[in-house]
PDB file of C-alpha atoms in Angstrom:
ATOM      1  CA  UNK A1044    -190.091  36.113  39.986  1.00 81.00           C
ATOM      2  CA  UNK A1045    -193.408  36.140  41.169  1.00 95.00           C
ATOM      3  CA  UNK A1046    -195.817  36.649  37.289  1.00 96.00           C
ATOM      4  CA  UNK A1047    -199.548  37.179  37.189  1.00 98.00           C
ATOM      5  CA  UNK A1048    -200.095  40.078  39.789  1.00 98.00           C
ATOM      6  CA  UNK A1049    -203.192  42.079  39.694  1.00 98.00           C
ATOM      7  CA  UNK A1050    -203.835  45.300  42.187  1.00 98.00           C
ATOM      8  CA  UNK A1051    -207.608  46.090  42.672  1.00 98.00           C
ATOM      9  CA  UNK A1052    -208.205  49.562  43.862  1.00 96.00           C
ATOM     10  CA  UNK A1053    -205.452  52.333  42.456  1.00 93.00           C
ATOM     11  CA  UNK A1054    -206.801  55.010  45.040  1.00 90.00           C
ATOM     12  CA  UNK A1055    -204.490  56.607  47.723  1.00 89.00           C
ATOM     13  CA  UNK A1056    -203.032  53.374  48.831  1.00 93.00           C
ATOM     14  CA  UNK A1057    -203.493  51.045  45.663  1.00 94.00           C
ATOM     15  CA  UNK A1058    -201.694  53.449  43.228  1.00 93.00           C
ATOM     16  CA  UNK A1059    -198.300  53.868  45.208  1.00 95.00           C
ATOM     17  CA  UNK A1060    -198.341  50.569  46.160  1.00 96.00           C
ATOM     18  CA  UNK A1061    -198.221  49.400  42.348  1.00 96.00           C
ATOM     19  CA  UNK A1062    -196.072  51.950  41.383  1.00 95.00           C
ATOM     20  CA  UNK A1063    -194.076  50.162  44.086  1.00 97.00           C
ATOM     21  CA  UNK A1064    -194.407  46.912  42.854  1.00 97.00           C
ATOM     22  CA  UNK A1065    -193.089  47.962  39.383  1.00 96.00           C
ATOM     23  CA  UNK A1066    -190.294  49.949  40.605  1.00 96.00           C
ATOM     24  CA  UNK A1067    -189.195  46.491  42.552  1.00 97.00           C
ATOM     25  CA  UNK A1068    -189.197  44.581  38.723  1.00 96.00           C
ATOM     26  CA  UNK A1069    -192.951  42.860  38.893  1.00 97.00           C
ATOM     27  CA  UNK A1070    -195.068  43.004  35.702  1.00 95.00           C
ATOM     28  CA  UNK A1071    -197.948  44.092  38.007  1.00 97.00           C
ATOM     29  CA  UNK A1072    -200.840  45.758  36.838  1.00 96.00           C
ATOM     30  CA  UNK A1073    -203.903  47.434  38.120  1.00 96.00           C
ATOM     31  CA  UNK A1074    -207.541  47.542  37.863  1.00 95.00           C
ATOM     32  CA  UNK A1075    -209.821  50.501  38.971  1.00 94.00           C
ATOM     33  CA  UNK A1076    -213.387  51.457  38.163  1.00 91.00           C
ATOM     34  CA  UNK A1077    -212.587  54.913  37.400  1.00 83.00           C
ATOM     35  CA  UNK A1078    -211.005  55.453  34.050  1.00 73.00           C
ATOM     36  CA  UNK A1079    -207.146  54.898  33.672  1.00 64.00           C
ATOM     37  CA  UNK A1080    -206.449  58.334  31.803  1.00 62.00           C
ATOM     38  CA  UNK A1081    -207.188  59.469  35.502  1.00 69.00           C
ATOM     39  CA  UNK A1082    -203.524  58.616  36.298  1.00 65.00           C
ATOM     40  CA  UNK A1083    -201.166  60.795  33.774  1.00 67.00           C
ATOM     41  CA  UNK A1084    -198.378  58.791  33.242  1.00 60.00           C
ATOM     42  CA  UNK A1085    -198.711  55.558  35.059  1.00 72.00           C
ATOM     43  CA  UNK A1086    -202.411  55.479  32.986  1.00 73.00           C
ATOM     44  CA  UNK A1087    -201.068  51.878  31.073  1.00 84.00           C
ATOM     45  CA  UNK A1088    -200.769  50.519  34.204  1.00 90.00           C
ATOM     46  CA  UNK A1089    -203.841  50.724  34.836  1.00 92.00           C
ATOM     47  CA  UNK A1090    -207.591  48.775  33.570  1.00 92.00           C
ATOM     48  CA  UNK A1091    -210.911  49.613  34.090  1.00 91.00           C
ATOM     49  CA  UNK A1092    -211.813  46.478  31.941  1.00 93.00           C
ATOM     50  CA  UNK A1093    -212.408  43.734  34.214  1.00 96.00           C
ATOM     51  CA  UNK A1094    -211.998  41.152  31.187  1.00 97.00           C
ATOM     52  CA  UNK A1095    -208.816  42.693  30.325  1.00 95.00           C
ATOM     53  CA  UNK A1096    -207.682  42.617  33.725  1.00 96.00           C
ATOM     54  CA  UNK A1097    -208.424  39.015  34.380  1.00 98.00           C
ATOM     55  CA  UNK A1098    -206.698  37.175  31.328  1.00 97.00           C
ATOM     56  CA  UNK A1099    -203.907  36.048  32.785  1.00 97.00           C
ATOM     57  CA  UNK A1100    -204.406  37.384  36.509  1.00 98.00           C
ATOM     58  CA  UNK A1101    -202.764  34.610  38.983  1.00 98.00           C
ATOM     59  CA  UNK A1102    -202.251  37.243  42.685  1.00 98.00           C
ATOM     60  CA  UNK A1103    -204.751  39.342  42.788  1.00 98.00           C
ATOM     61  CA  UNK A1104    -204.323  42.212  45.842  1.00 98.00           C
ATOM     62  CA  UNK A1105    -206.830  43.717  46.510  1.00 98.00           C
ATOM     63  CA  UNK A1106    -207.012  47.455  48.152  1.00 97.00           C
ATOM     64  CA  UNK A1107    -210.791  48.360  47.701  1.00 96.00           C
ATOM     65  CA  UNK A1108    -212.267  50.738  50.533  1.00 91.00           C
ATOM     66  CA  UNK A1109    -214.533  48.083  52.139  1.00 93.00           C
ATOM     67  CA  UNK A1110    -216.639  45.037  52.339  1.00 95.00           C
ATOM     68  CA  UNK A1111    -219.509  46.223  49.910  1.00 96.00           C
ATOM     69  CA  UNK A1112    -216.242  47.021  47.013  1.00 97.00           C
ATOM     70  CA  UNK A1113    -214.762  43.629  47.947  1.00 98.00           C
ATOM     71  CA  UNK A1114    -217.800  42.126  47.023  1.00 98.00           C
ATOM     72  CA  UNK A1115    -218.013  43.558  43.949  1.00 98.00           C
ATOM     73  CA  UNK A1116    -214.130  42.612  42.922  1.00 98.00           C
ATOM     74  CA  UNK A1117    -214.577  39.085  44.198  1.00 98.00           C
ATOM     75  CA  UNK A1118    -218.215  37.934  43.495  1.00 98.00           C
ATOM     76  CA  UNK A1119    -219.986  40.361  41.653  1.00 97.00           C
ATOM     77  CA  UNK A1120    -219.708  43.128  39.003  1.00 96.00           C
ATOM     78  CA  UNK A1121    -215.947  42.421  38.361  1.00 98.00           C
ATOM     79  CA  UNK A1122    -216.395  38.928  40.067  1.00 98.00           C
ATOM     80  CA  UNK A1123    -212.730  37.791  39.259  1.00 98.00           C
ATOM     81  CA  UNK A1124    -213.181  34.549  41.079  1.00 98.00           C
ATOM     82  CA  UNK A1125    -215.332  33.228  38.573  1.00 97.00           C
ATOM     83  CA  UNK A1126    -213.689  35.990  35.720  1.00 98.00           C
ATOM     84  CA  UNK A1127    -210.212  34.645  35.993  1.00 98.00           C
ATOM     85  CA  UNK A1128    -209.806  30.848  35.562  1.00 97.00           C
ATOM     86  CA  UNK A1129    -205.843  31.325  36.784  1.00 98.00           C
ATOM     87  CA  UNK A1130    -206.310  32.912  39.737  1.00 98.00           C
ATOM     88  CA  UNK A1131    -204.456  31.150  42.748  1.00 98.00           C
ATOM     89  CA  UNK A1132    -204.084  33.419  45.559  1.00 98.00           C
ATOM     90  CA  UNK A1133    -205.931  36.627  46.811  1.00 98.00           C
ATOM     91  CA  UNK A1134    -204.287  38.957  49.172  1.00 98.00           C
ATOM     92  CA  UNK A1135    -206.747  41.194  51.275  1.00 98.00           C
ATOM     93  CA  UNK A1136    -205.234  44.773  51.760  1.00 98.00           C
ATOM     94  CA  UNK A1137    -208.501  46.239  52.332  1.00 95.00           C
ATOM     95  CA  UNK A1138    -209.355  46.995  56.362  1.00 93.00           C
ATOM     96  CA  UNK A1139    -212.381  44.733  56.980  1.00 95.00           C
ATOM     97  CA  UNK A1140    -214.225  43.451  59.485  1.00 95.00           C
ATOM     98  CA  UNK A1141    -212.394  40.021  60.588  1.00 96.00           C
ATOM     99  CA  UNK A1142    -216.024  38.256  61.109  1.00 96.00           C
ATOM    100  CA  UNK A1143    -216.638  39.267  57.172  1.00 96.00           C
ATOM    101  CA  UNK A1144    -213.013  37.854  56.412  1.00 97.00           C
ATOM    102  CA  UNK A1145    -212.984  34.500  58.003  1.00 97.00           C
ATOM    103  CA  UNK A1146    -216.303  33.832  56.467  1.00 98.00           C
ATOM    104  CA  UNK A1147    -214.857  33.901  53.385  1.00 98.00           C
ATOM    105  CA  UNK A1148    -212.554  30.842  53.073  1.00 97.00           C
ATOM    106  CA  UNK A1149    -215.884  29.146  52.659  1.00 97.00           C
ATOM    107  CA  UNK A1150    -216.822  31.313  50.035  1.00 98.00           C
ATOM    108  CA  UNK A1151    -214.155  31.395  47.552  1.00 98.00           C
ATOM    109  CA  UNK A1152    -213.255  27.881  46.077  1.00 98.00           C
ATOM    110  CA  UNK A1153    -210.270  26.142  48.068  1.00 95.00           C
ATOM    111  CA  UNK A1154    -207.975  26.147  45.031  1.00 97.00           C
ATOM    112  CA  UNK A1155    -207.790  29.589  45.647  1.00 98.00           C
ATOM    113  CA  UNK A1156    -205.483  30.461  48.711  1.00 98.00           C
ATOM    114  CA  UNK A1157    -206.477  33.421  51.323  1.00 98.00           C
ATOM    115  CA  UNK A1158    -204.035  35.614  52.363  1.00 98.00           C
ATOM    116  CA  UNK A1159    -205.191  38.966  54.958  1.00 98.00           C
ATOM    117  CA  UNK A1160    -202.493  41.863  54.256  1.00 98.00           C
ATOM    118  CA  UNK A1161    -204.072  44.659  55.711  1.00 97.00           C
ATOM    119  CA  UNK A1162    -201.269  47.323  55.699  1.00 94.00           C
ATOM    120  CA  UNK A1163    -200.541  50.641  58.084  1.00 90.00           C
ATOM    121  CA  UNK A1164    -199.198  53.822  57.853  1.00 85.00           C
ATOM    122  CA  UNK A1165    -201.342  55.862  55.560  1.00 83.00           C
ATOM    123  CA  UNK A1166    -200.372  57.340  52.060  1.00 90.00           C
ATOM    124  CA  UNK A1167    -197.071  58.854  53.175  1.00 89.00           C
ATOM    125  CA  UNK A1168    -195.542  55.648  53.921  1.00 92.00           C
ATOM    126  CA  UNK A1169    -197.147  53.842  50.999  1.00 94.00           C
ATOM    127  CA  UNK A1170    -195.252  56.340  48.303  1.00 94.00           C
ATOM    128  CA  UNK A1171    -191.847  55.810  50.899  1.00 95.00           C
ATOM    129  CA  UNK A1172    -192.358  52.223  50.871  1.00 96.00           C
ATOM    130  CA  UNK A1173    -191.989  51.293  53.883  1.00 96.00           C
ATOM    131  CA  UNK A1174    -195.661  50.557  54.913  1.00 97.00           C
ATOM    132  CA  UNK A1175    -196.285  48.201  57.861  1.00 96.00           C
ATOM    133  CA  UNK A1176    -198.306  44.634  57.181  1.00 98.00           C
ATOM    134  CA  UNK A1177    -200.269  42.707  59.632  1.00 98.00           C
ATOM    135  CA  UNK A1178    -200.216  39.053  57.702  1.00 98.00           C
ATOM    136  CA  UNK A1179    -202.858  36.000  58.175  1.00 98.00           C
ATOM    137  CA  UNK A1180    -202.063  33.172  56.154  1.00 98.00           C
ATOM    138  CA  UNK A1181    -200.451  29.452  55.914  1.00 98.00           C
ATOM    139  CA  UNK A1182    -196.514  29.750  56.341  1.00 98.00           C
ATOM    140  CA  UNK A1183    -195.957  28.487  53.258  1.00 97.00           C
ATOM    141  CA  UNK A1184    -198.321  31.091  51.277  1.00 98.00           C
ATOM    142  CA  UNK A1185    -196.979  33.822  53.393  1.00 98.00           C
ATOM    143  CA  UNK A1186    -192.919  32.266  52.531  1.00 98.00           C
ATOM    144  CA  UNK A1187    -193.721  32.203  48.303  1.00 98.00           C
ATOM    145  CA  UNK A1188    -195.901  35.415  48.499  1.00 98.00           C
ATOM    146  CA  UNK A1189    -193.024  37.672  50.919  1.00 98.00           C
ATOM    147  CA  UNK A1190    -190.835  39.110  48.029  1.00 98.00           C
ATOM    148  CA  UNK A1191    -194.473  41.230  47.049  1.00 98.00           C
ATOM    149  CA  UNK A1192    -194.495  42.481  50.584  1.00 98.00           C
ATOM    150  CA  UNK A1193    -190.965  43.860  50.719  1.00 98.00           C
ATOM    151  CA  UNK A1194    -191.724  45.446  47.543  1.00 98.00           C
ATOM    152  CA  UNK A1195    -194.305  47.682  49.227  1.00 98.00           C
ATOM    153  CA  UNK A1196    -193.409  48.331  53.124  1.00 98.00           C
ATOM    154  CA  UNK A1197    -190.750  47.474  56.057  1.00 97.00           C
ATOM    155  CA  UNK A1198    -192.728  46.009  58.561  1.00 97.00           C
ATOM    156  CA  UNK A1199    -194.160  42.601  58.341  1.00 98.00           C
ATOM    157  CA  UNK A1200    -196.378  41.139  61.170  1.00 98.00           C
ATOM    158  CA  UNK A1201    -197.138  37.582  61.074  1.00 98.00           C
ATOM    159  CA  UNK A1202    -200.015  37.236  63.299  1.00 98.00           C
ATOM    160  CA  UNK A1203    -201.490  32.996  62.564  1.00 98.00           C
ATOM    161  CA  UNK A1204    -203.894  31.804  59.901  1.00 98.00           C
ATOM    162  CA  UNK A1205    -206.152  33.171  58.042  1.00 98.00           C
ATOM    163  CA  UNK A1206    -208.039  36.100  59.564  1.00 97.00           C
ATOM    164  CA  UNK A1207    -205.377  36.910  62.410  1.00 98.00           C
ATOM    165  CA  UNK A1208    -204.366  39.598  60.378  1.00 98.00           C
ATOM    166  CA  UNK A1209    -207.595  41.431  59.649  1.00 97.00           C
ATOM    167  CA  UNK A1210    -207.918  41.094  63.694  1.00 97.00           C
ATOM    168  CA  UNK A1211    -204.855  42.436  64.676  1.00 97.00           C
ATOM    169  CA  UNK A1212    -205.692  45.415  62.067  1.00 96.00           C
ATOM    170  CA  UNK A1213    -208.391  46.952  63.444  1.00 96.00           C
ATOM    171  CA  UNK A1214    -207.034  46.418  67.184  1.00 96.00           C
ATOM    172  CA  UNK A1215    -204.119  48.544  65.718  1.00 93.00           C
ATOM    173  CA  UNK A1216    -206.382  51.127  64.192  1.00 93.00           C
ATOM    174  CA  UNK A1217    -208.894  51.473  66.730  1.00 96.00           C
ATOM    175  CA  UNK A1218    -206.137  52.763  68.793  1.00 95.00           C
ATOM    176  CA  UNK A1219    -204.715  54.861  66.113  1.00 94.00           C
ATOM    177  CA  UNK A1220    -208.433  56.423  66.294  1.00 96.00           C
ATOM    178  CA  UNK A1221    -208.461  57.039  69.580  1.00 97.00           C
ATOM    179  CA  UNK A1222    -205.413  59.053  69.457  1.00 96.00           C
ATOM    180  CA  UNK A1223    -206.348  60.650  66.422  1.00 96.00           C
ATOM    181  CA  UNK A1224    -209.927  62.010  67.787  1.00 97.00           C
ATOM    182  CA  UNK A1225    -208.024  63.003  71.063  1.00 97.00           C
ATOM    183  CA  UNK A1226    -205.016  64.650  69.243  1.00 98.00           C
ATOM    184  CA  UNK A1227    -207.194  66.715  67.519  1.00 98.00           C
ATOM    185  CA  UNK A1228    -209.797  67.494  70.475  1.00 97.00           C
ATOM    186  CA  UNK A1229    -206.435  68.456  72.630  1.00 98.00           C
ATOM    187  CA  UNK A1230    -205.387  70.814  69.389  1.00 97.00           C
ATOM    188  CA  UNK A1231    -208.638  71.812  69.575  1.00 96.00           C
ATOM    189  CA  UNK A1232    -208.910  72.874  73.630  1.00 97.00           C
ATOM    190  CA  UNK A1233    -205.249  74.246  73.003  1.00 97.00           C
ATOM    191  CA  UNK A1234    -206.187  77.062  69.947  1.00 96.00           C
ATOM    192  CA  UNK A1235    -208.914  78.147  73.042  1.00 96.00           C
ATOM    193  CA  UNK A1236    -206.144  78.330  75.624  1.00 98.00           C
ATOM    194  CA  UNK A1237    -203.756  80.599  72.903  1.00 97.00           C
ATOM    195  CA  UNK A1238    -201.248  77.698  72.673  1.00 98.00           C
ATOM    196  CA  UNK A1239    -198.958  77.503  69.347  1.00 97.00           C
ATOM    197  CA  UNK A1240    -200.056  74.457  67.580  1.00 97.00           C
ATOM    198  CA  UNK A1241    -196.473  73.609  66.197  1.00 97.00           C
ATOM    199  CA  UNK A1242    -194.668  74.219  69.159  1.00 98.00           C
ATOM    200  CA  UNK A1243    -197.225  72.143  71.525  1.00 98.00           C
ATOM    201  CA  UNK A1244    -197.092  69.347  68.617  1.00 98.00           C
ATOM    202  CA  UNK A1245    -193.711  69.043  69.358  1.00 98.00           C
ATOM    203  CA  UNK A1246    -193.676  68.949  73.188  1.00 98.00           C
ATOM    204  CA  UNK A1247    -196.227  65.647  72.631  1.00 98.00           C
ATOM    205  CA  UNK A1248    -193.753  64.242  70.177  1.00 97.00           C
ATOM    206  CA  UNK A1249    -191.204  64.010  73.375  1.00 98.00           C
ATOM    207  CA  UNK A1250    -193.593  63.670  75.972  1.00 97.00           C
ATOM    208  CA  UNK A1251    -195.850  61.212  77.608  1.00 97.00           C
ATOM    209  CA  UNK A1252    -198.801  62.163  75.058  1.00 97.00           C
ATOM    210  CA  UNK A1253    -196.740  60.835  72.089  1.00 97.00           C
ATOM    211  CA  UNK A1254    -198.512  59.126  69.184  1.00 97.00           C
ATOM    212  CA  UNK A1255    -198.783  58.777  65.604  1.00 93.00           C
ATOM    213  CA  UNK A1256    -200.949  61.350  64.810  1.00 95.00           C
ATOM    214  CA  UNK A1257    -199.229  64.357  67.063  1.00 97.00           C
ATOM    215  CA  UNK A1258    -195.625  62.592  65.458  1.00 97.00           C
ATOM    216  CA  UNK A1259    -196.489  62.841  62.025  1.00 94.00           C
ATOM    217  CA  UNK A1260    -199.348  65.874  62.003  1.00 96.00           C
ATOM    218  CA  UNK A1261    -197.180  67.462  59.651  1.00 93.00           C
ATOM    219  CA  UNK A1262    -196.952  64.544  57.100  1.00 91.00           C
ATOM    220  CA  UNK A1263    -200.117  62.660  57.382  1.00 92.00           C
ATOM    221  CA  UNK A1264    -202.544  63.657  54.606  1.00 89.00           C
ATOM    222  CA  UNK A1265    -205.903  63.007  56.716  1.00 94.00           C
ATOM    223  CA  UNK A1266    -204.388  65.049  59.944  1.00 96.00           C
ATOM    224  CA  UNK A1267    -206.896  68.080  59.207  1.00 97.00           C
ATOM    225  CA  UNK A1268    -209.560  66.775  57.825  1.00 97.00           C
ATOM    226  CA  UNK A1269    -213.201  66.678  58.835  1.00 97.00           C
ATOM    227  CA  UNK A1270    -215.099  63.063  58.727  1.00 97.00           C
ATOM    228  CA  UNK A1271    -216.347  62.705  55.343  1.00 95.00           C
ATOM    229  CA  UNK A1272    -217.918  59.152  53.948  1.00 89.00           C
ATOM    230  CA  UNK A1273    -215.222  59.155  51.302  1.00 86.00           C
ATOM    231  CA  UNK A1274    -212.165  60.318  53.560  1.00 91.00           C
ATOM    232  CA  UNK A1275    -209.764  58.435  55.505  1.00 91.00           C
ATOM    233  CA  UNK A1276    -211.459  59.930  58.834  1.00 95.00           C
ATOM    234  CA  UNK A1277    -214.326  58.010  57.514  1.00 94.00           C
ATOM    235  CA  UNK A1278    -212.820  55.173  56.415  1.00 91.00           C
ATOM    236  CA  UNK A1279    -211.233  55.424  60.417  1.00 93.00           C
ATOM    237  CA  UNK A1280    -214.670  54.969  61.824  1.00 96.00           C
ATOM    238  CA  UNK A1281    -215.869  51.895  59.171  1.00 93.00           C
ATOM    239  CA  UNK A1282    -212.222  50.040  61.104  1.00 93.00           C
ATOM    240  CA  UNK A1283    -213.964  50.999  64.339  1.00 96.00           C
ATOM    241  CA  UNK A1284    -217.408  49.682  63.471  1.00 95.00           C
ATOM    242  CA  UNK A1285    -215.265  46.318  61.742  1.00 94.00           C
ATOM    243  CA  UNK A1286    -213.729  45.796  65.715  1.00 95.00           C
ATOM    244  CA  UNK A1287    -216.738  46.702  67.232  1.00 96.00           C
ATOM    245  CA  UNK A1288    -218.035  43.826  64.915  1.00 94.00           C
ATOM    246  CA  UNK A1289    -215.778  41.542  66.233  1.00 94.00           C
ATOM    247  CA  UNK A1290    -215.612  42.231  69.677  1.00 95.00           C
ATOM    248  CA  UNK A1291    -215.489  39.330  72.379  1.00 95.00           C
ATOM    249  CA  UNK A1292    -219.002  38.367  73.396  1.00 95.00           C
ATOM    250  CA  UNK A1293    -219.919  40.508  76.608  1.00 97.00           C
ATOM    251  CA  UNK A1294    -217.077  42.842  76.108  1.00 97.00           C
ATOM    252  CA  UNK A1295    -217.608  46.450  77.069  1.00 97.00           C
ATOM    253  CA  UNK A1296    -217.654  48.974  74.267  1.00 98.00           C
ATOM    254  CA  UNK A1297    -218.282  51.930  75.838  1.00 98.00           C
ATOM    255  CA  UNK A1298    -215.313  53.563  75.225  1.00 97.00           C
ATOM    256  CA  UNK A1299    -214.779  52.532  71.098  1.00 97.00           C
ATOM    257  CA  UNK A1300    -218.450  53.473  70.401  1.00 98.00           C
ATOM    258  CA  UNK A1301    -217.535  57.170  72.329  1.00 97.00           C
ATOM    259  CA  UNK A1302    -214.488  57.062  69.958  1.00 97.00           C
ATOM    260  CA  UNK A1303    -216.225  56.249  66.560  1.00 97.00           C
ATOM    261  CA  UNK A1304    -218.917  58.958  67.767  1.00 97.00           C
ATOM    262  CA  UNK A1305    -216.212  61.525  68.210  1.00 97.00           C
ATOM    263  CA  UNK A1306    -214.920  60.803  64.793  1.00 97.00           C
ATOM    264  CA  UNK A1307    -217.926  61.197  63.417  1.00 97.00           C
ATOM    265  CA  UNK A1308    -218.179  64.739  64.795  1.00 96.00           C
ATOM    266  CA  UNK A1309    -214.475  65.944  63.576  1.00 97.00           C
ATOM    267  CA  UNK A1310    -214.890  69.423  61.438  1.00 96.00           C
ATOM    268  CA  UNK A1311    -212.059  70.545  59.247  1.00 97.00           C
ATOM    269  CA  UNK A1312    -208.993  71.991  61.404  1.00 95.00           C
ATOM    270  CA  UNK A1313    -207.913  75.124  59.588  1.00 85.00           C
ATOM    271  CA  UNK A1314    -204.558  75.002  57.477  1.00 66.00           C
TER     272      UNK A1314
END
């Protein structure tokens, strides 16, 4: 059994995926900056003490919103590169750019193996388990580390070494935000033509326009929303921006910057 696991970022992801990880028999705990009481019962599962956190902490997975929060788990404020002397492996579940992740290896000290786990299929799928993981790592990392992952989803995507992950993440989601900011522009052009929203949600679901969104409208917590820095629609358009970031030199990005712009726009779709 895999001992020393530590889960950085107990929001709407992080938190089922621990809960996850206990249910499945690991002594995993987690660390968050906001203050554990915040979580009812699970609340001893959780640290906001990054010393506390650290003694002991040997996988640390982290699930922090973005590059500026990564920083500040893995070099700075809770810096538990330097904070925990046992640390041996650090799994990325965070969406980040891939140019930011492949620069890291040469950032964090080579006793310390790199793993990229970013996972899909939004908080309904992390509380069923069965979330979907795009994996970047050294066969042997990703052999010892795989019990962790089938603790938390069903899908498991090997994509190469260290960063192929991360890449093949935001391919993957700046698809998933094109359909989502045409989904809801169709919804949108249908309420103005007098269609039924459920019963035209369901003629996509079996029809040519199929995709995850229209599929799982009903069941996807962000499906309404409006962008919002602190949303998943936002977090949507930082994935865009991260493959925009790593887009092939000359490539034409007409059409992703017209989709991160839309996003940007989205208003609230009434209830």
């Amino acid at each position: 059994m895999l001992r020393g696991i530590g889960l950085a970022g107990c929001g709407r992801m992080g938190h089922p995926m621990l809960i996850a990880l206990r249910e499945a028999g690991f002594d995993a705990r987690g660390f968050d900056v906001r203050p554990a009481a915040e979580y009812d019962a699970t609340a001893d599962l959780i640290s906001n003490d990054p010393e506390d956190f650290a003694n002991g902490l040997k996988i640390l997975i982290s699930v922090v919103r973005d590059i500026d929060e990564t920083e500040e788990v893995l070099f700075n404020t809770q810096g538990f590169i330097e904070r925990a002397p046992d640390l041996r492996w650090i799994i990325l579940s965070s969406t980040l750019s891939p140019r930011y992740t492949r620069a890291l290896r040469e950032r964090v000290p080579h006793h310390i193996r790199l793993i990229d786990a970013p996972m899909s299929g939004a908080q309904i799928a992390a509380q069923q388990k069965r979330l979907s993981f795009m994996l970047g790592g050294s066969i042997g990392d990703l052999d010892h580390l795989h019990p962790l992952f089938t603790a938390m989803g069903q899908h498991f995507h090997r994509m190469g070494p260290f960063g192929s992950g991360m890449s093949a993440k935001v391919l993957n989601n700046l698809l998933a935000a094109s359909s989502t900011a045409m989904t809801r522009l169709v919804l949108d052009w249908a309420d103005q033509a007098g269609l039924d929203e459920a019963q035209l949600l369901d003629l996509i679901h079996t029809s040519s326009g199929q995709n995850w969104l229209a599929s799982g409208f009903s069941e996807i917590e962000f499906a309404r929303d409006g962008h919002a820095p602190d949303n998943t629609i936002g977090i949507l358009v930082k994935d865009v921006e991260s493959a925009l970031d790593d887009a092939p030199e000359g490539a034409d990005t007409t059409l992703p910057t017209a989709v991160r712009d839309m996003m940007r726009g989205l208003s609230p779709r009434d209830r």
